[in-house]
GROMACS .gro file of C-alpha atoms in nm:
model
  236
    1MET     CA    1  -0.318   0.943   0.469
    2LEU     CA    2  -0.116   0.663   0.307
    3SER     CA    3  -0.279   0.367   0.486
    4GLY     CA    4  -0.352   0.093   0.235
    5LEU     CA    5  -0.094   0.232  -0.007
    6LEU     CA    6   0.222   0.205   0.201
    7PHE     CA    7   0.410  -0.125   0.222
    8CYS     CA    8   0.718  -0.230   0.414
    9GLY     CA    9   1.005  -0.292   0.174
   10LYS     CA   10   1.162  -0.544   0.411
   11CYS     CA   11   0.873  -0.789   0.461
   12GLY     CA   12   0.602  -0.665   0.223
   13ASP     CA   13   0.334  -0.608   0.486
   14PHE     CA   14   0.111  -0.302   0.516
   15MET     CA   15   0.230  -0.006   0.721
   16ARG     CA   16  -0.017   0.177   0.946
   17PRO     CA   17   0.008   0.515   1.121
   18LYS     CA   18   0.094   0.528   1.490
   19LEU     CA   19   0.054   0.852   1.685
   20SER     CA   20   0.303   0.984   1.937
   21GLN     CA   21   0.243   1.239   2.211
   22ARG     CA   22   0.482   1.494   2.059
   23LEU     CA   23   0.414   1.789   1.831
   24ASN     CA   24   0.627   1.905   1.539
   25LYS     CA   25   0.730   2.265   1.471
   26ASP     CA   26   0.396   2.332   1.300
   27GLY     CA   27   0.200   2.215   1.603
   28GLU     CA   28   0.092   1.891   1.437
   29GLN     CA   29   0.088   1.567   1.631
   30ILE     CA   30   0.384   1.357   1.519
   31TYR     CA   31   0.310   1.011   1.388
   32SER     CA   32   0.507   0.738   1.218
   33TYR     CA   33   0.413   0.449   0.992
   34LEU     CA   34   0.469   0.111   1.152
   35CYS     CA   35   0.493  -0.223   0.973
   36GLN     CA   36   0.215  -0.457   1.088
   37THR     CA   37   0.444  -0.760   1.092
   38LYS     CA   38   0.700  -0.569   1.296
   39GLU     CA   39   0.437  -0.466   1.549
   40LYS     CA   40   0.266  -0.805   1.575
   41SER     CA   41   0.591  -1.000   1.604
   42ARG     CA   42   0.756  -0.741   1.829
   43ARG     CA   43   1.045  -0.702   1.584
   44GLN     CA   44   1.103  -1.077   1.557
   45ASN     CA   45   0.992  -1.113   1.193
   46CYS     CA   46   1.067  -0.761   1.073
   47ASP     CA   47   1.283  -0.483   1.211
   48GLY     CA   48   1.241  -0.224   0.937
   49LYS     CA   49   1.277   0.141   1.031
   50ASN     CA   50   0.967   0.356   1.076
   51PRO     CA   51   0.924   0.660   0.850
   52ASN     CA   52   0.812   0.992   0.990
   53GLY     CA   53   0.448   0.998   0.881
   54ASN     CA   54   0.411   1.375   0.873
   55GLU     CA   55   0.709   1.416   0.641
   56LEU     CA   56   0.630   1.116   0.423
   57ASP     CA   57   0.270   1.229   0.367
   58ARG     CA   58   0.386   1.579   0.277
   59MET     CA   59   0.656   1.459   0.038
   60VAL     CA   60   0.428   1.217  -0.145
   61CYS     CA   61   0.164   1.487  -0.186
   62GLU     CA   62   0.422   1.730  -0.321
   63GLN     CA   63   0.544   1.477  -0.574
   64ILE     CA   64   0.193   1.408  -0.701
   65LYS     CA   65   0.134   1.782  -0.729
   66LEU     CA   66   0.449   1.806  -0.941
   67LEU     CA   67   0.320   1.519  -1.154
   68SER     CA   68   0.008   1.717  -1.236
   69GLU     CA   69   0.223   1.992  -1.384
   70ASN     CA   70   0.359   1.745  -1.642
   71HIS     CA   71   0.061   1.514  -1.673
   72SER     CA   72   0.061   1.423  -2.043
   73ALA     CA   73   0.302   1.127  -2.013
   74PHE     CA   74   0.116   0.990  -1.711
   75ILE     CA   75  -0.223   1.011  -1.884
   76LYS     CA   76  -0.078   0.841  -2.192
   77GLY     CA   77   0.056   0.556  -1.979
   78LEU     CA   78  -0.271   0.530  -1.788
   79SER     CA   79  -0.466   0.509  -2.114
   80THR     CA   80  -0.239   0.230  -2.238
   81VAL     CA   81  -0.277   0.025  -1.922
   82LYS     CA   82  -0.653   0.082  -1.922
   83ARG     CA   83  -0.676  -0.065  -2.273
   84GLU     CA   84  -0.460  -0.361  -2.171
   85PHE     CA   85  -0.675  -0.419  -1.865
   86GLU     CA   86  -0.994  -0.419  -2.071
   87ALA     CA   87  -0.837  -0.672  -2.309
   88ASN     CA   88  -0.736  -0.899  -2.021
   89ARG     CA   89  -1.033  -0.847  -1.789
   90GLU     CA   90  -1.138  -1.213  -1.817
   91ASP     CA   91  -0.792  -1.330  -1.706
   92PHE     CA   92  -0.806  -1.093  -1.408
   93ASN     CA   93  -1.145  -1.229  -1.305
   94GLU     CA   94  -1.033  -1.591  -1.339
   95ARG     CA   95  -0.723  -1.523  -1.132
   96LEU     CA   96  -0.932  -1.351  -0.866
   97LEU     CA   97  -1.176  -1.643  -0.845
   98HIS     CA   98  -0.886  -1.890  -0.820
   99LEU     CA   99  -0.727  -1.697  -0.533
  100GLN     CA  100  -1.057  -1.663  -0.349
  101LYS     CA  101  -1.116  -2.039  -0.376
  102GLU     CA  102  -0.762  -2.113  -0.259
  103ARG     CA  103  -0.812  -1.886   0.041
  104GLN     CA  104  -1.144  -2.053   0.122
  105ASP     CA  105  -0.989  -2.401   0.097
  106ASN     CA  106  -0.710  -2.295   0.332
  107GLU     CA  107  -0.964  -2.162   0.580
  108LYS     CA  108  -1.144  -2.499   0.575
  109GLN     CA  109  -0.815  -2.674   0.644
  110ILE     CA  110  -0.744  -2.436   0.931
  111ASN     CA  111  -1.084  -2.508   1.085
  112ALA     CA  112  -1.025  -2.882   1.053
  113LEU     CA  113  -0.681  -2.850   1.211
  114VAL     CA  114  -0.821  -2.645   1.499
  115THR     CA  115  -1.068  -2.927   1.564
  116ALA     CA  116  -0.785  -3.180   1.549
  117LEU     CA  117  -0.579  -2.964   1.782
  118ALA     CA  118  -0.848  -2.981   2.048
  119LYS     CA  119  -0.835  -3.360   2.031
  120SER     CA  120  -0.456  -3.392   2.010
  121ASP     CA  121  -0.267  -3.578   2.276
  122GLY     CA  122   0.093  -3.487   2.346
  123MET     CA  123   0.318  -3.192   2.268
  124ALA     CA  124   0.458  -3.343   1.948
  125ALA     CA  125   0.113  -3.356   1.787
  126PHE     CA  126   0.028  -3.013   1.927
  127ASP     CA  127   0.341  -2.855   1.779
  128TYR     CA  128   0.292  -3.026   1.442
  129ILE     CA  129  -0.069  -2.911   1.406
  130THR     CA  130   0.013  -2.560   1.528
  131ASN     CA  131   0.288  -2.528   1.268
  132GLN     CA  132   0.048  -2.638   0.994
  133ILE     CA  133  -0.208  -2.381   1.106
  134ASN     CA  134   0.053  -2.105   1.112
  135GLU     CA  135   0.173  -2.200   0.764
  136LEU     CA  136  -0.181  -2.186   0.626
  137HIS     CA  137  -0.233  -1.847   0.788
  138ARG     CA  138   0.090  -1.729   0.626
  139LYS     CA  139  -0.027  -1.853   0.286
  140ASN     CA  140  -0.362  -1.681   0.328
  141ASP     CA  141  -0.191  -1.354   0.418
  142GLY     CA  142  -0.002  -1.373   0.088
  143ILE     CA  143  -0.317  -1.467  -0.102
  144GLN     CA  144  -0.507  -1.177   0.054
  145LYS     CA  145  -0.239  -0.934  -0.064
  146GLN     CA  146  -0.266  -1.071  -0.418
  147ILE     CA  147  -0.645  -1.038  -0.405
  148ALA     CA  148  -0.613  -0.680  -0.280
  149ASP     CA  149  -0.372  -0.597  -0.565
  150ILE     CA  150  -0.605  -0.741  -0.830
  151GLU     CA  151  -0.911  -0.569  -0.684
  152SER     CA  152  -0.720  -0.242  -0.665
  153VAL     CA  153  -0.618  -0.263  -1.031
  154SER     CA  154  -0.970  -0.369  -1.130
  155ASN     CA  155  -1.126  -0.075  -0.948
  156GLN     CA  156  -0.868   0.164  -1.089
  157TYR     CA  157  -0.928   0.082  -1.454
  158SER     CA  158  -1.302   0.015  -1.451
  159TYR     CA  159  -1.368   0.365  -1.578
  160SER     CA  160  -1.620   0.460  -1.841
  161ASP     CA  161  -1.496   0.699  -2.108
  162SER     CA  162  -1.666   0.991  -1.934
  163GLU     CA  163  -1.516   0.896  -1.597
  164PHE     CA  164  -1.174   0.876  -1.757
  165GLU     CA  165  -1.213   1.229  -1.892
  166ILE     CA  166  -1.303   1.346  -1.542
  167LEU     CA  167  -0.988   1.176  -1.412
  168LYS     CA  168  -0.775   1.365  -1.663
  169ASP     CA  169  -0.939   1.694  -1.566
  170LEU     CA  170  -0.876   1.613  -1.199
  171LEU     CA  171  -0.507   1.557  -1.261
  172VAL     CA  172  -0.474   1.883  -1.453
  173SER     CA  173  -0.626   2.082  -1.164
  174PHE     CA  174  -0.473   1.868  -0.890
  175SER     CA  175  -0.184   2.096  -0.794
  176LYS     CA  176  -0.415   2.397  -0.757
  177SER     CA  177  -0.697   2.228  -0.567
  178PHE     CA  178  -0.510   1.978  -0.349
  179ASP     CA  179  -0.420   2.212  -0.064
  180THR     CA  180  -0.785   2.309  -0.015
  181MET     CA  181  -0.908   1.948   0.005
  182SER     CA  182  -1.010   1.777   0.327
  183VAL     CA  183  -0.799   1.486   0.453
  184GLU     CA  184  -1.052   1.236   0.317
  185GLN     CA  185  -1.055   1.408  -0.022
  186LYS     CA  186  -0.675   1.406  -0.032
  187ARG     CA  187  -0.669   1.037   0.058
  188ALA     CA  188  -0.915   0.955  -0.220
  189ALA     CA  189  -0.722   1.168  -0.470
  190LEU     CA  190  -0.393   0.994  -0.391
  191ARG     CA  191  -0.556   0.654  -0.442
  192THR     CA  192  -0.665   0.765  -0.785
  193PHE     CA  193  -0.306   0.802  -0.905
  194ILE     CA  194  -0.089   0.585  -0.677
  195ARG     CA  195  -0.075   0.206  -0.707
  196LYS     CA  196   0.148   0.148  -0.405
  197ILE     CA  197   0.432   0.301  -0.204
  198VAL     CA  198   0.725   0.095  -0.078
  199TRP     CA  199   0.932   0.219   0.215
  200ASP     CA  200   1.279   0.058   0.212
  201GLY     CA  201   1.394   0.199   0.544
  202GLU     CA  202   1.555   0.507   0.393
  203ASN     CA  203   1.353   0.612   0.088
  204ALA     CA  204   0.996   0.584  -0.035
  205HIS     CA  205   0.927   0.456  -0.386
  206VAL     CA  206   0.594   0.575  -0.526
  207MET     CA  207   0.451   0.346  -0.796
  208LEU     CA  208   0.186   0.499  -1.016
  209PHE     CA  209  -0.102   0.348  -1.206
  210GLY     CA  210  -0.031   0.342  -1.577
  211ASP     CA  211   0.344   0.326  -1.520
  212VAL     CA  212   0.411  -0.025  -1.394
  213GLU     CA  213   0.784  -0.031  -1.466
  214GLU     CA  214   0.875   0.309  -1.326
  215ASN     CA  215   0.824   0.483  -0.996
  216ILE     CA  216   0.888   0.815  -0.826
  217ASP     CA  217   1.185   0.791  -0.591
  218ILE     CA  218   1.157   1.072  -0.339
  219SER     CA  219   1.506   1.021  -0.198
  220SER     CA  220   1.637   1.322  -0.393
  221PHE     CA  221   1.346   1.527  -0.263
  222THR     CA  222   1.443   1.422   0.090
  223GLU     CA  223   1.796   1.547   0.040
  224GLN     CA  224   1.674   1.882  -0.090
  225ASN     CA  225   1.435   1.917   0.198
  226GLY     CA  226   1.705   1.843   0.450
  227GLU     CA  227   1.471   1.675   0.698
  228PRO     CA  228   1.495   1.305   0.783
  229LEU     CA  229   1.214   1.065   0.710
  230ARG     CA  230   1.292   0.810   0.978
  231ALA     CA  231   1.070   0.834   1.282
  232ASP     CA  232   1.353   0.715   1.504
  233SER     CA  233   1.563   1.019   1.415
  234GLU     CA  234   1.596   1.296   1.669
  235PHE     CA  235   1.516   1.561   1.410
  236TYR     CA  236   1.159   1.653   1.310
   0.00000   0.00000   0.00000
């Protein structure tokens, strides 16, 4: 449910769900969220702990439901950021175009280096070119994340006045209607309010749109619940 929103606090990469063959006490298939860098590098470039996906999804949903019960401050912050975004829309667009061009230029360099690699003679040249290619891929990964952030913010605040009123109504009724939503509807609803979630290995920090400086720390909620979030724990 949190794919695209959840980031690894250790390396900054996306975290994706990974199913296990076990069931929890409610008969649900247990899954965890796994850092993409950790999985691709086989723990060489990141060894962050995996959160229990079932518990993390539930806790985040509960926190957003609580938010809807005291929604006035959130709506006020969202309105402020929306106005600021409209005032700086041109800067956002220029930054997006710059990043897209930089990514395209890097891709051209990668293609040229791949061609050079095929013609290289000797391990020294091979290693040098390979390192350059890897570095450009690393840069493009970072650029892509920046592009995704800008596009996410742009999509979030490109509301007409009528759409913004609908958003406020949705938040007011969120706690009552959320449990009856389908998984896809819940996923879409969460993306309406949440900018990103950072998992630091122990706690999840939920960052909301309209409240750039603050976030919901669900560590206290975890303690009250008494169930661990780490997927490598023996308790579920």
